[in-house]
Short mmCIF file of N, CA and C in Angstrom, two decimals:
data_model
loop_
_atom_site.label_atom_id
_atom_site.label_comp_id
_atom_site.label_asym_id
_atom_site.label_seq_id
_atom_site.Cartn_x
_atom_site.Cartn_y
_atom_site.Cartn_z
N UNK A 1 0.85 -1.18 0.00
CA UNK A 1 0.00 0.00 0.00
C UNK A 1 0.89 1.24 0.00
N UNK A 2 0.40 2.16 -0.65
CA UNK A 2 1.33 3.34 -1.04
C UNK A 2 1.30 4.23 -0.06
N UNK A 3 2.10 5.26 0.74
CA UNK A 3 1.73 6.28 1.80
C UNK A 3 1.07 7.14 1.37
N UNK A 4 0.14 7.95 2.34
CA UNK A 4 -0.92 8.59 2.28
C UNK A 4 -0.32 10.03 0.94
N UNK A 5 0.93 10.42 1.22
CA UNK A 5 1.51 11.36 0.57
C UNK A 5 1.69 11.14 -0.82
N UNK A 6 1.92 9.47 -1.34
CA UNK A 6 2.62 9.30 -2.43
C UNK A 6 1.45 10.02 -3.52
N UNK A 7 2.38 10.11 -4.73
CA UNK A 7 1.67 11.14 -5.61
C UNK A 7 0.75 10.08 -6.73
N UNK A 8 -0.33 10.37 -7.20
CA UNK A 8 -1.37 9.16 -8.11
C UNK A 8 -1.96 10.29 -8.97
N UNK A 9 -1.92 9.76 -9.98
CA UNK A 9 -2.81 10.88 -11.10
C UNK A 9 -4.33 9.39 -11.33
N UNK A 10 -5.63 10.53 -10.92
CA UNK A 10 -6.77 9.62 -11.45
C UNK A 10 -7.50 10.40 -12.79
N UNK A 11 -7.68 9.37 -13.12
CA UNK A 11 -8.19 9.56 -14.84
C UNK A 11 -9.35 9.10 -15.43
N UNK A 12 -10.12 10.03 -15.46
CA UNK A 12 -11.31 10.23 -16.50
C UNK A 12 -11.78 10.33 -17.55
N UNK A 13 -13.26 10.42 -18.21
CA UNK A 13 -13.11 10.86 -19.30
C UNK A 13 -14.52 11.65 -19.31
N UNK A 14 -15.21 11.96 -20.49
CA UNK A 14 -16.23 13.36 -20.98
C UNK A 14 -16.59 13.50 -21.67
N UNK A 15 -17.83 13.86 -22.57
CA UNK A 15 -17.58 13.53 -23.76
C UNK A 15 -17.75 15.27 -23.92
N UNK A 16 -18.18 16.34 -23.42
CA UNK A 16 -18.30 17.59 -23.94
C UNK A 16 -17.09 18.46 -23.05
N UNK A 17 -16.08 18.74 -23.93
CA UNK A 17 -15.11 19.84 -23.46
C UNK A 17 -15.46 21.27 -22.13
N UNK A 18 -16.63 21.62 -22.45
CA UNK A 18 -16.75 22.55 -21.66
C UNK A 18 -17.11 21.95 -20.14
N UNK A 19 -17.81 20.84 -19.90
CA UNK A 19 -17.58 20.45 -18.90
C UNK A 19 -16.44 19.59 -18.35
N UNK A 20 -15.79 19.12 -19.37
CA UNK A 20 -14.55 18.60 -18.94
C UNK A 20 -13.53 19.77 -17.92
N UNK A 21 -13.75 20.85 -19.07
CA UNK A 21 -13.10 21.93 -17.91
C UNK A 21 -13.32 22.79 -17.22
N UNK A 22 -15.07 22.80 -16.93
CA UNK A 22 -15.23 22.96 -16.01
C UNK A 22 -14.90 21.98 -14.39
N UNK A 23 -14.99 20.48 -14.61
CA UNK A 23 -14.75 19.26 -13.56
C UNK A 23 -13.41 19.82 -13.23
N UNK A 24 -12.37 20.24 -14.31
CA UNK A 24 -11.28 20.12 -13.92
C UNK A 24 -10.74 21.60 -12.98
N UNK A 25 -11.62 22.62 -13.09
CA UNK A 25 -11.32 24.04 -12.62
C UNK A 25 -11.79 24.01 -11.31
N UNK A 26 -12.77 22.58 -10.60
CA UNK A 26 -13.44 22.88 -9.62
C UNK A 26 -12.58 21.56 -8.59
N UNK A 27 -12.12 20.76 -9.23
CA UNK A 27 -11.27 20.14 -8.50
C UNK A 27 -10.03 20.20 -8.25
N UNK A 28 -9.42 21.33 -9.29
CA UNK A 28 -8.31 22.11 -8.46
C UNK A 28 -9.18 23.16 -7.41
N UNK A 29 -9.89 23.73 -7.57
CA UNK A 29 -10.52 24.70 -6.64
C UNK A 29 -10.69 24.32 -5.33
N UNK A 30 -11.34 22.74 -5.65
CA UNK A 30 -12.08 22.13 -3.95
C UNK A 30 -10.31 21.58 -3.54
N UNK A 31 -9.15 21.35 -4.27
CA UNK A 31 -8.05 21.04 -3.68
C UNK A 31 -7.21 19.77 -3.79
N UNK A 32 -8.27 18.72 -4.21
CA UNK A 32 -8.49 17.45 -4.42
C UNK A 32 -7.57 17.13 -5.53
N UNK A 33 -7.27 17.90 -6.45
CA UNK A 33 -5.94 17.62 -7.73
C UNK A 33 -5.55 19.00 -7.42
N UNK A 34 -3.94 19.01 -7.68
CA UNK A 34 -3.23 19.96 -8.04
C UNK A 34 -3.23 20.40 -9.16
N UNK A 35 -3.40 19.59 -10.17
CA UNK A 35 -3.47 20.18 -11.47
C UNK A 35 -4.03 19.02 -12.82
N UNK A 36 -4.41 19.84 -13.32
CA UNK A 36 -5.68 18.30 -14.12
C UNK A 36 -5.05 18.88 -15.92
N UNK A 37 -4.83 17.99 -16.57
CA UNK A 37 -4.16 18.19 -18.06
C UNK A 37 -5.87 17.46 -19.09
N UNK A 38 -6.07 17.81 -19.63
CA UNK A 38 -7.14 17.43 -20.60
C UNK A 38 -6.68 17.46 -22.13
N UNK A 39 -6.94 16.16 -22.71
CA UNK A 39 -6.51 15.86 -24.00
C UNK A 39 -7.82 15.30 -24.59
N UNK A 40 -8.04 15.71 -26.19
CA UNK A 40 -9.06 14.77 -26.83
C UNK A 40 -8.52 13.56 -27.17
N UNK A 41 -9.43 12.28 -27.02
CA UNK A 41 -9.25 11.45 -27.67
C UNK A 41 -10.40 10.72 -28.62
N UNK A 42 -10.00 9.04 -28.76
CA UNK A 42 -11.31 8.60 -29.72
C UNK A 42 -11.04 7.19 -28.91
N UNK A 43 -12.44 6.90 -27.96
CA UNK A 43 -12.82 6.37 -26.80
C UNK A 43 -13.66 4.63 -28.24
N UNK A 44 -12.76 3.45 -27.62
CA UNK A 44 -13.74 2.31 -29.07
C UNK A 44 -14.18 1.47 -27.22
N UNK A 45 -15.33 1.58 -27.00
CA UNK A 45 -15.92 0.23 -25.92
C UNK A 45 -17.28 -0.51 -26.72
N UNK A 46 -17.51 -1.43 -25.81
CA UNK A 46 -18.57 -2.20 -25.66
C UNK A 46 -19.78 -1.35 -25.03
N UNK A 47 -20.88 -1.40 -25.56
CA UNK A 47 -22.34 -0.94 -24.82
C UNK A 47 -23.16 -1.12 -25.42
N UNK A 48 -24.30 -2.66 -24.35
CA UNK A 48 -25.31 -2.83 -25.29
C UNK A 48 -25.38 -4.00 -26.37
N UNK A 49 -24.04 -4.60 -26.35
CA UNK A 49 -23.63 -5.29 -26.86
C UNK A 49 -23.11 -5.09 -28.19
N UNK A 50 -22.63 -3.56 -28.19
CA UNK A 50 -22.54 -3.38 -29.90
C UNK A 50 -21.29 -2.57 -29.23
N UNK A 51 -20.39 -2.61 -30.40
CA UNK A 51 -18.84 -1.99 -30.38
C UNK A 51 -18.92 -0.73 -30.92
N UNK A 52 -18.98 0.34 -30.21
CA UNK A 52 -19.08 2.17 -30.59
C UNK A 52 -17.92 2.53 -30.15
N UNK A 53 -17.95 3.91 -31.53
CA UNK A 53 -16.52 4.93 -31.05
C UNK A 53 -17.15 6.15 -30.69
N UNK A 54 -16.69 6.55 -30.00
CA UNK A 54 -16.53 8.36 -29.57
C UNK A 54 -15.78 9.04 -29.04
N UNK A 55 -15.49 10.13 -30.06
CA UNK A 55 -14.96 11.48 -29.04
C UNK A 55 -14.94 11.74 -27.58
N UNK A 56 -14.10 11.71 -26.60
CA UNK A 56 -13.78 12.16 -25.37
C UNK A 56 -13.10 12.77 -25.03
N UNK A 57 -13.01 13.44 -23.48
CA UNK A 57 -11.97 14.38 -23.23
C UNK A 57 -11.10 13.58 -22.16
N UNK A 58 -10.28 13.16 -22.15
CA UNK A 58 -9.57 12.37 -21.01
C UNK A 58 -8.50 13.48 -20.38
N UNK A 59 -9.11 13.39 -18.96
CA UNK A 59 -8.29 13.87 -18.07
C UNK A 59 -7.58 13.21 -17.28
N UNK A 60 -6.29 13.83 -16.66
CA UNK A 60 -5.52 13.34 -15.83
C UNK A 60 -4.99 14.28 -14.55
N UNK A 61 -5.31 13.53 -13.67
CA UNK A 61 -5.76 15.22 -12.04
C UNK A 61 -4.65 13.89 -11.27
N UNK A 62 -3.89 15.38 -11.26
CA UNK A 62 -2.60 14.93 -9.97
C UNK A 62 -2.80 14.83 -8.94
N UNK A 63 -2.59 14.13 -8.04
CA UNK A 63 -3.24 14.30 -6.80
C UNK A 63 -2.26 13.31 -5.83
N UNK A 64 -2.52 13.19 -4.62
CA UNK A 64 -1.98 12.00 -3.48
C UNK A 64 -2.84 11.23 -3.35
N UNK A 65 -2.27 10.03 -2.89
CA UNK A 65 -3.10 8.52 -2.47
C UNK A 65 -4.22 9.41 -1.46
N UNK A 66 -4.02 10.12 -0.44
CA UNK A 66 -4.64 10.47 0.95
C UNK A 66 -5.55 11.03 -0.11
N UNK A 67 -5.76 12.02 -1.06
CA UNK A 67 -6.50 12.50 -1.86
C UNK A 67 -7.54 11.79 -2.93
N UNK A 68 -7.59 10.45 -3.32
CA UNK A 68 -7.51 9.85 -4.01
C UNK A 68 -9.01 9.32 -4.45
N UNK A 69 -9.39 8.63 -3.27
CA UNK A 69 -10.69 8.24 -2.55
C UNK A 69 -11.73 9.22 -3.02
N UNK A 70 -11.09 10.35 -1.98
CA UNK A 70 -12.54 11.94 -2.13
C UNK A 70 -12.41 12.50 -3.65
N UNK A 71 -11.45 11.95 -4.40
CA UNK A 71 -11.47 12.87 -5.71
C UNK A 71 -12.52 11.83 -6.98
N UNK A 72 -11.84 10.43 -6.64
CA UNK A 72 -12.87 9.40 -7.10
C UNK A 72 -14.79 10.09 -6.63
N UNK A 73 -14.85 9.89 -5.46
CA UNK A 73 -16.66 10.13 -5.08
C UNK A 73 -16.77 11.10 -5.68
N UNK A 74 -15.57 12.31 -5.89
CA UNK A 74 -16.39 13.83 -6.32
C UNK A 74 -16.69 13.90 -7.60
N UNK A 75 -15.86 12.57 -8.25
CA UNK A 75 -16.13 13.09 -9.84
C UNK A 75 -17.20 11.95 -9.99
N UNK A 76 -17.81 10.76 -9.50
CA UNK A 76 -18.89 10.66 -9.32
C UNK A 76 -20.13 11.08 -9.12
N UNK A 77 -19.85 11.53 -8.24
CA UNK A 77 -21.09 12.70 -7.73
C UNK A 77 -21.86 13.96 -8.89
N UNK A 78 -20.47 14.18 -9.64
CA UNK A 78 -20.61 15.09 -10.30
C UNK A 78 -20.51 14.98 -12.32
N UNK A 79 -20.77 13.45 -12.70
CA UNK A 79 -19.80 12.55 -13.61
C UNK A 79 -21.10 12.51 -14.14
N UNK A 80 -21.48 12.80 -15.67
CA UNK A 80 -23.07 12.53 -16.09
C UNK A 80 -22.97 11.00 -16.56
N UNK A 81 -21.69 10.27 -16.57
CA UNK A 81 -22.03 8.89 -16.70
C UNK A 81 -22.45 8.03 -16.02
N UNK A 82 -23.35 7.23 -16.65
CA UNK A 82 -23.92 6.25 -15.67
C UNK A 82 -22.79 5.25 -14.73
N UNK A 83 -22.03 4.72 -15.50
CA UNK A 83 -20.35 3.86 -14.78
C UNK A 83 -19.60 5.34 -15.27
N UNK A 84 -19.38 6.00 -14.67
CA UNK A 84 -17.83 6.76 -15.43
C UNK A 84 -16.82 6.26 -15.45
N UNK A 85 -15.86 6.81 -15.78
CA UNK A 85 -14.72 5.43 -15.85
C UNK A 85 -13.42 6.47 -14.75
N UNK A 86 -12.97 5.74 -13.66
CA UNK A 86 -12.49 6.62 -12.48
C UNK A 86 -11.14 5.98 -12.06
N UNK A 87 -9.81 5.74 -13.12
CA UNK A 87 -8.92 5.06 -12.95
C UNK A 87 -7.71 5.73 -11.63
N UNK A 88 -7.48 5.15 -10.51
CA UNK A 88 -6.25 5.65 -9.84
C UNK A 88 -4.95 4.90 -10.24
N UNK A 89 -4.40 5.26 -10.71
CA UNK A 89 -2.80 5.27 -11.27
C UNK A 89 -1.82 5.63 -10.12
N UNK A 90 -0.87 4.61 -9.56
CA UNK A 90 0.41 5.16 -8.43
C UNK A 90 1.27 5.70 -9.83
N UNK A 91 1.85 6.55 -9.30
CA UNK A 91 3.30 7.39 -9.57
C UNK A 91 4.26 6.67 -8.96
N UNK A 92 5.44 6.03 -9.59
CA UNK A 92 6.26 5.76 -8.98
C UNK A 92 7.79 6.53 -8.90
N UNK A 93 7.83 7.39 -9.65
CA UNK A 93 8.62 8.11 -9.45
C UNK A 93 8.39 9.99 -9.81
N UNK A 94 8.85 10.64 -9.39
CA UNK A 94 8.43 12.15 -9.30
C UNK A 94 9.89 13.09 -9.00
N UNK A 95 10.01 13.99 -9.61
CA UNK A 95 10.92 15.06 -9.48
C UNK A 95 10.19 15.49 -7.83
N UNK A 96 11.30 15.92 -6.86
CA UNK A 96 10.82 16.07 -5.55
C UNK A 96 10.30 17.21 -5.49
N UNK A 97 10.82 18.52 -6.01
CA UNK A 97 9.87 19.75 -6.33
C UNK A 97 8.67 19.38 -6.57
N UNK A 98 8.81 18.92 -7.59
CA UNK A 98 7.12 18.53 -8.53
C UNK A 98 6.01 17.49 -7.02
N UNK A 99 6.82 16.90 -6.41
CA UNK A 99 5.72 16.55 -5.87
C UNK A 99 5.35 17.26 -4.34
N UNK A 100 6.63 17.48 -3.75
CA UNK A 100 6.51 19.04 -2.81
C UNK A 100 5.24 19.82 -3.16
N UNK A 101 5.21 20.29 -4.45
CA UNK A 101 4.06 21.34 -5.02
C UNK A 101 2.67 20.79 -5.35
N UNK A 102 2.80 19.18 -5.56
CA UNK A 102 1.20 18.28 -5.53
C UNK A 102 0.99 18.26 -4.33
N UNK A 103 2.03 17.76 -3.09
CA UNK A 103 1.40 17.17 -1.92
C UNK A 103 0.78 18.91 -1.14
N UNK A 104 1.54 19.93 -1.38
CA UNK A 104 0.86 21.29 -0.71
C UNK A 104 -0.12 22.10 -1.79
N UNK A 105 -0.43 21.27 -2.63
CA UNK A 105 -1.50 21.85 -3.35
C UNK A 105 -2.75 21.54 -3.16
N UNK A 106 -2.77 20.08 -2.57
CA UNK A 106 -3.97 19.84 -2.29
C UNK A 106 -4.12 19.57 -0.83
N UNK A 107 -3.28 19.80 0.16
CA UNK A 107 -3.54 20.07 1.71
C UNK A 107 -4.64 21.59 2.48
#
């Protein structure tokens, strides 16, 4: 198990940009990511039993393990997908600045 400090980027996705960055302006705001990067992509799953593509916005919100949990429920809470998709990723390695500035970004 990773310490409460270690650094984890969790990753989402969206399918309309403007709320993508809005999720991402309010969870640096509430503290929960230090900083969230948003890229388009082209999302191929299963639903329904039929194989669809679509446009998404996949984000990636820096954050700590101790952070990790509450950032998962919030983008639930707040996620218009029915399953959203809410991946936590460990960091295993980090420039010590860089994570100095995640772990007091979101304290």
């Amino acid at each position: 198990m990773a310490p409460d400090d270690a650094l984890c980027i969790v990753m989402t996705t969206v399918h309309e940009v403007d709320l993508a960055d809005s999720l991402a302006e309010a969870a640096v705001s509430a503290r929960l990511a230090a900083c969230v990067q948003r890229t388009e992509i082209t999302s191929h799953y299963r639903r329904e039993g039929a194989v669809e593509r679509s446009g998404e916005h996949l984000q990636l919100m820096k954050t700590t393990q101790a952070q990790a949990d509450a950032l998962v429920a919030w983008i639930g809470d707040r996620h218009p997908y029915d399953v959203p998709e809410t991946l936590v990723v460990p960091v295993t390695g980090a420039g010590s600045d860089y994570l100095a500035w995640v772990r007091s970004s979101v304290r």
